[in-house]
Tab-separated table of C-alpha atoms in Angstrom:
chain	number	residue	atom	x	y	z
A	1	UNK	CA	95.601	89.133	114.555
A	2	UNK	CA	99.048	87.739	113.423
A	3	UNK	CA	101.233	90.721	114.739
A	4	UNK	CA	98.868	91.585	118.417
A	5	UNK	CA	99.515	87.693	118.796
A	6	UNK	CA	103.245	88.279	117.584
A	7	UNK	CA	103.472	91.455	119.430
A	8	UNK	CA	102.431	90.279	123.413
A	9	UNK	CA	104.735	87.263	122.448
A	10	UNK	CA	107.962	89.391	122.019
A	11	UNK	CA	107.136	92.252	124.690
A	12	UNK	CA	109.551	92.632	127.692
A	13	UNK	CA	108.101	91.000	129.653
A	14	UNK	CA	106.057	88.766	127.680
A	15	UNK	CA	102.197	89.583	128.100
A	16	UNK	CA	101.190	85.908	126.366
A	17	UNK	CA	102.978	83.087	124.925
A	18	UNK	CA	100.919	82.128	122.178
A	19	UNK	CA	102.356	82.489	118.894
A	20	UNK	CA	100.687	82.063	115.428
A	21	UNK	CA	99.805	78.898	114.267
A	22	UNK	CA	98.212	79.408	111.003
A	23	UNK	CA	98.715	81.291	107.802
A	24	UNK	CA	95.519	83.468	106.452
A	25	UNK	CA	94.288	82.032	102.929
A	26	UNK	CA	95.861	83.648	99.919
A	27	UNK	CA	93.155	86.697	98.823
A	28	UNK	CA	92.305	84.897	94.887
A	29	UNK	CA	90.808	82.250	97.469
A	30	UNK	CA	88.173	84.342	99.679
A	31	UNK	CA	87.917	86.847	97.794
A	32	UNK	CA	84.839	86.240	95.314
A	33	UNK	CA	85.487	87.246	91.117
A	34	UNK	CA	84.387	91.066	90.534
A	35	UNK	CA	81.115	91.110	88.610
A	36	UNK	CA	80.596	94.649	88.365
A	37	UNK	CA	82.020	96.564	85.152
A	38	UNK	CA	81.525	99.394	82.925
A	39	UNK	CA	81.838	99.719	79.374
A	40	UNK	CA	83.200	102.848	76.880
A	41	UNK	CA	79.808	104.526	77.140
A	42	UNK	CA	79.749	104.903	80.888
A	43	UNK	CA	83.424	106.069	80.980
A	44	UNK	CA	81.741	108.520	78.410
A	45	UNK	CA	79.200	109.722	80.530
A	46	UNK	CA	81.610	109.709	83.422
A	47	UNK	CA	84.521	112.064	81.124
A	48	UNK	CA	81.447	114.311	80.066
A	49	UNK	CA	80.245	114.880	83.704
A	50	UNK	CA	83.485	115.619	85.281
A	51	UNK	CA	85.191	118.083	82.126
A	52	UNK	CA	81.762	119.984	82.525
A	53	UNK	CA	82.774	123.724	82.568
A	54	UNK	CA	82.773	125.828	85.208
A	55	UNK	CA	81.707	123.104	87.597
A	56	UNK	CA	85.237	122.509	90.022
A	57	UNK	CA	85.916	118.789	88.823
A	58	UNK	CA	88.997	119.021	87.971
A	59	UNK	CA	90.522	116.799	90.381
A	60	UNK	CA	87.840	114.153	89.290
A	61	UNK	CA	88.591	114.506	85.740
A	62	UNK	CA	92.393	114.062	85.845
A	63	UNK	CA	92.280	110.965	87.957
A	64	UNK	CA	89.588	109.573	85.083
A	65	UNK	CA	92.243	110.582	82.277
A	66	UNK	CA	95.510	109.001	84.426
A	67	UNK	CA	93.142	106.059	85.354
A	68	UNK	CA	92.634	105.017	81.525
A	69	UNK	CA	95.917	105.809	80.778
A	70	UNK	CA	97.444	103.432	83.480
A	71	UNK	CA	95.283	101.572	84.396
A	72	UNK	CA	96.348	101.963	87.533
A	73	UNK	CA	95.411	101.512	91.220
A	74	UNK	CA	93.369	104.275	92.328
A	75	UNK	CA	96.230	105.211	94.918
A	76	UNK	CA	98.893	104.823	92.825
A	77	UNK	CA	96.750	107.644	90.239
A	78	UNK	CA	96.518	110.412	92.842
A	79	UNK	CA	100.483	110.023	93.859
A	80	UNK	CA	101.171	111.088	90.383
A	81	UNK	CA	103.253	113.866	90.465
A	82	UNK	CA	104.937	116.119	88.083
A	83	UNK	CA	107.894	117.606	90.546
A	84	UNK	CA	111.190	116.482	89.589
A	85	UNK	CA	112.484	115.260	93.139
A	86	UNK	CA	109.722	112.653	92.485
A	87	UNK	CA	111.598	111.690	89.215
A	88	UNK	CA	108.334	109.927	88.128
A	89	UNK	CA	108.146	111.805	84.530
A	90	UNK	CA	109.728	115.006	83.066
A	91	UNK	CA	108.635	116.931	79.557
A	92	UNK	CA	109.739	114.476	76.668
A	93	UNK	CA	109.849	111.490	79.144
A	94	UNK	CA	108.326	108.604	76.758
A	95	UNK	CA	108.018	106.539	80.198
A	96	UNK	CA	105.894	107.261	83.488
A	97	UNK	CA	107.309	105.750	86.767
A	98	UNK	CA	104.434	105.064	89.135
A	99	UNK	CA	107.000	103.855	91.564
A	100	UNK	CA	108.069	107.402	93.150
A	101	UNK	CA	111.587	107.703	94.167
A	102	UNK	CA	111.881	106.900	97.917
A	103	UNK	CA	108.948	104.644	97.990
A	104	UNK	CA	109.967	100.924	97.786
A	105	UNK	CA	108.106	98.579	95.471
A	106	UNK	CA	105.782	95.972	97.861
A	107	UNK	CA	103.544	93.424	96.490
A	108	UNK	CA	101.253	96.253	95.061
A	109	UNK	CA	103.523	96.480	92.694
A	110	UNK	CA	103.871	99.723	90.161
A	111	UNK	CA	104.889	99.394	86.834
A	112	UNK	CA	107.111	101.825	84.646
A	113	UNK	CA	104.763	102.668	81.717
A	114	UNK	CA	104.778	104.293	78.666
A	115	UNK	CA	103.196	107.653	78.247
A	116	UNK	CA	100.147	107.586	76.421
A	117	UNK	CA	99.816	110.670	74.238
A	118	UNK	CA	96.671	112.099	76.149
A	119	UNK	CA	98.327	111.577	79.719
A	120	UNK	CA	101.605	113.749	78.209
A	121	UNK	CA	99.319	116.492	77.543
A	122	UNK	CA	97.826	116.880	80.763
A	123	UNK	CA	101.333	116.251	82.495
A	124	UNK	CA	102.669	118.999	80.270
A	125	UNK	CA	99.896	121.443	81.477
A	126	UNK	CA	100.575	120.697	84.918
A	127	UNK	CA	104.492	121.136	84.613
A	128	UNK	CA	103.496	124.639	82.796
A	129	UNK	CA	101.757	125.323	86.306
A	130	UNK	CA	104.137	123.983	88.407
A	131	UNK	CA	107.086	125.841	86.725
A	132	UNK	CA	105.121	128.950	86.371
A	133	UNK	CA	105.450	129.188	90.185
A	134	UNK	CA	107.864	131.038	91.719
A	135	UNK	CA	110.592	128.167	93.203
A	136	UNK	CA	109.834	128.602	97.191
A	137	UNK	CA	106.363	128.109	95.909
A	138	UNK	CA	106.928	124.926	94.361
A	139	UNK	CA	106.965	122.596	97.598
A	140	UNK	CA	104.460	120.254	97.936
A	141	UNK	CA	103.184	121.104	94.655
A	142	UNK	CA	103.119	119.507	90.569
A	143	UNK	CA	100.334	116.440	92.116
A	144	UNK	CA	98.491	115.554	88.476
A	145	UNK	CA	95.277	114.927	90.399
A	146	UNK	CA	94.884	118.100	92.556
A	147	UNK	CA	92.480	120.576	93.939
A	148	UNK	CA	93.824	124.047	94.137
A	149	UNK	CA	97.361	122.548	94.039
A	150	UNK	CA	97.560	120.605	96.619
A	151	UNK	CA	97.115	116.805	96.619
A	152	UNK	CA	94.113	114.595	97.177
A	153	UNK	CA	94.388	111.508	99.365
A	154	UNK	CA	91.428	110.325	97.374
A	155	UNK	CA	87.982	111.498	94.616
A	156	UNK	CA	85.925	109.368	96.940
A	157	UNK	CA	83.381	112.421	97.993
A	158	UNK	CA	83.510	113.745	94.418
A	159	UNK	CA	83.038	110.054	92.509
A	160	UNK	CA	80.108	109.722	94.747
A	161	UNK	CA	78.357	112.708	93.387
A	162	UNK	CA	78.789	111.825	90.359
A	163	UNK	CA	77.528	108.134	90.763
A	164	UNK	CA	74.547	110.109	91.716
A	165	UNK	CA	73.995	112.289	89.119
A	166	UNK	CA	74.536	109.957	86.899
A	167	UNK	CA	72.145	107.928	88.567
A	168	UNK	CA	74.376	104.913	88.560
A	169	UNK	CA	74.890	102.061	91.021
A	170	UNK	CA	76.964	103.345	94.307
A	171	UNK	CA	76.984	99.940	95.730
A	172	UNK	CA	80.560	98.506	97.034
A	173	UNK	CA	81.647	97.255	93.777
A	174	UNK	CA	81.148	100.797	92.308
A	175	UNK	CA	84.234	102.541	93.921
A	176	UNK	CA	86.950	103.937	91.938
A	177	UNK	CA	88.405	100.748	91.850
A	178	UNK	CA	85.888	99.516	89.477
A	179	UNK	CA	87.871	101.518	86.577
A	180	UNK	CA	90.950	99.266	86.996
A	181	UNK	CA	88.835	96.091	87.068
A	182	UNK	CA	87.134	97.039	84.003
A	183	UNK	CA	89.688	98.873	82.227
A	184	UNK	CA	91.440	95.819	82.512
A	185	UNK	CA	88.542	93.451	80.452
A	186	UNK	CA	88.414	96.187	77.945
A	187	UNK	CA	91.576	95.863	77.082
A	188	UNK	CA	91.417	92.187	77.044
A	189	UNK	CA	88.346	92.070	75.042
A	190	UNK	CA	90.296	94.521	72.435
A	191	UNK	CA	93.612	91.894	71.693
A	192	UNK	CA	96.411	92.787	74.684
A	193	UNK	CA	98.391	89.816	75.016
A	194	UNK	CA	98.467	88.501	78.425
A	195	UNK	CA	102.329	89.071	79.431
A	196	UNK	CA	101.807	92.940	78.067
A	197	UNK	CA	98.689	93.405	80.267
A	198	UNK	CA	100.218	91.550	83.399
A	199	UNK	CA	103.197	93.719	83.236
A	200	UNK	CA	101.127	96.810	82.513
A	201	UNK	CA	98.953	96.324	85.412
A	202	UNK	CA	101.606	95.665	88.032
A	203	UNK	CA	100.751	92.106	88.441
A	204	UNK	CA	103.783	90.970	87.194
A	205	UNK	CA	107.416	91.976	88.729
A	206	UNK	CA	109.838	93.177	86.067
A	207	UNK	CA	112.222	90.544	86.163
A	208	UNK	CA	116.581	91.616	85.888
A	209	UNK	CA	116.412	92.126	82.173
A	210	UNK	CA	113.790	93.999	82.335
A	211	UNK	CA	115.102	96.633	83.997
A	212	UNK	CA	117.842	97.564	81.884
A	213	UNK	CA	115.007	96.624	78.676
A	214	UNK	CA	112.164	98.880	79.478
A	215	UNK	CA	108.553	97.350	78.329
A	216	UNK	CA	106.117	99.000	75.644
A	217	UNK	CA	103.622	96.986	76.186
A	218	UNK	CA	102.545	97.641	72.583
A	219	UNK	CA	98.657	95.441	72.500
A	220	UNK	CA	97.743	97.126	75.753
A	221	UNK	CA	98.593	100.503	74.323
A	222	UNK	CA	96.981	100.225	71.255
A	223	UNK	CA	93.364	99.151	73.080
A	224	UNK	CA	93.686	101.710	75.405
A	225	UNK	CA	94.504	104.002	72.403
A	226	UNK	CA	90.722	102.580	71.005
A	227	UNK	CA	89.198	103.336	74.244
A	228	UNK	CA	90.306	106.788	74.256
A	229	UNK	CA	89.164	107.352	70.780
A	230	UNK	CA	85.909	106.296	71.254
A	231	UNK	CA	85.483	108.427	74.463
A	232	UNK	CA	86.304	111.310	72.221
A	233	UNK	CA	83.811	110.829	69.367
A	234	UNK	CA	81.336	109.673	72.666
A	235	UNK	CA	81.920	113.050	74.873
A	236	UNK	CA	83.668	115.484	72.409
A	237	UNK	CA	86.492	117.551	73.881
A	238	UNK	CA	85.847	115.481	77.115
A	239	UNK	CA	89.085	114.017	77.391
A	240	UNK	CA	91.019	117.476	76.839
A	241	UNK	CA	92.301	119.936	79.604
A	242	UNK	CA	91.073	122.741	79.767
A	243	UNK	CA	93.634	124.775	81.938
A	244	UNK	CA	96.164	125.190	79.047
A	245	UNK	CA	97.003	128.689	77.231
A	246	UNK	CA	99.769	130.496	75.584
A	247	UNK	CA	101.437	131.864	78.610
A	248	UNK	CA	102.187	129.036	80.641
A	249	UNK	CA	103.201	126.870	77.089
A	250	UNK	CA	105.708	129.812	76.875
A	251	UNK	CA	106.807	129.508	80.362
A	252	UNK	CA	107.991	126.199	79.774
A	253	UNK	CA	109.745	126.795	76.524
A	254	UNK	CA	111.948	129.425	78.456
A	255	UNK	CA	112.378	126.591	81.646
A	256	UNK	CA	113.325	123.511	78.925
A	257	UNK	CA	115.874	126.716	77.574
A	258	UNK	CA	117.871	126.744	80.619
């Protein structure tokens, strides 16, 4: 309402001359507390469902693995990218840039991270693919959460199925969005110290010395670390990649070569 009123104001000629009188109340006071949240065993059931074999989830199962291991928003998850005009990671890279070059940073702010030794295996895979192409093949390719290649603006169709299946809640509360909010109370519930988890989360701008002195964010790390682990012993082999073999860890051997 802010810029139509702003807009007629400033057209040539004017179509009103009412201007904006009021600011809108910050979001932490209309917005109500989020009660909905799941715990290690759904994100259990959840990993099991979508690294079911032979099933075309793959795109739903990265963004679970790159949510837990960020705990980031769910756009920020699916504009994870491996190509290197992105610069957002590269093999060896101990950090992960959410931020991609060429996007500026707005109040949705995302955070440089460390990589989380799960998340470096499936970016490793996907690098295998993406250098296993032949270069004019490469363009508009290397997205982390995929299908066929290409990006996904969002897992919205394919999280609903599974909310189904699973015969959990699909109510408003339940979209992807729910595994930030409750990633973020695990973690808090498992020791992170406040200023690590604010900066992990993006909720906190880096201030000057912190970007020449790049955060580990070691308590978040370590719960998230937990959370993984008990996935694992949860859903077996969930939390693994399947699309990995011999020939495409050779191909990037020869590519790190040159």
């Amino acid at each position: 309402m802010i810029a139509v009123l702003n807009h007629a104001a400033n057209a040539e000629p004017p179509r009103s001359d009412k201007r904006p009188i009021y600011k809108p109340l910050p979001a932490r006071q209309v917005q109500r507390q989020r009660r909905t949240q799941i715990g290690v065993d759904e994100l259990a059931k959840m990993f099991a469902y979508a690294a079911e074999p032979d099933r075309q989830r793959g795109s739903l199962h990265a963004f679970l693995v790159a949510s837990v291991c960020t705990i980031a928003r769910p756009g920020a998850v699916v504009d994870i990218s491996v190509a290197p005009e992105r610069q957002q990671w590269w093999p060896g890279a101990p950090t992960i840039d959410l931020n991609p070059q060429g996007r500026t940073q707005n109040k949705k702010h995302r955070a440089l991270l460390p990589v989380l030794p799960l998340l470096d295996r499936w970016l490793r895979a996907e690098y295998a693919t993406y250098i296993s192409l032949k270069p004019v093949e490469r363009s508009g390719r290397g997205w982390l959460v995929n299908y066929h290649g290409r990006p996904v603006q969002d897992v919205d169709r394919a999280w609903d199925t599974m909310l189904t299946k699973l015969d959990m809640p699909n109510g408003r509360e339940w979209r992807p969005y729910v595994l930030r909010h409750s990633l973020a109370t695990l973690v808090r519930n498992r020791g992170a110290e406040k200023w690590d988890l604010e900066g992990f989360m993006g909720h906190r701008a880096g201030s000057q010395t912190e970007v020449y002195a790049i955060g580990e964010f070691p308590s978040v790390v370590r719960a998230l670390e937990s959370i993984i682990s008990e996935i694992e012993t949860l859903a077996p082999g969930a939390v693994h990649r399947n699309r990995t073999g011999a020939e495409k860890s050779s191909n990037i051997r020869d590519y790190l070569k040159m």
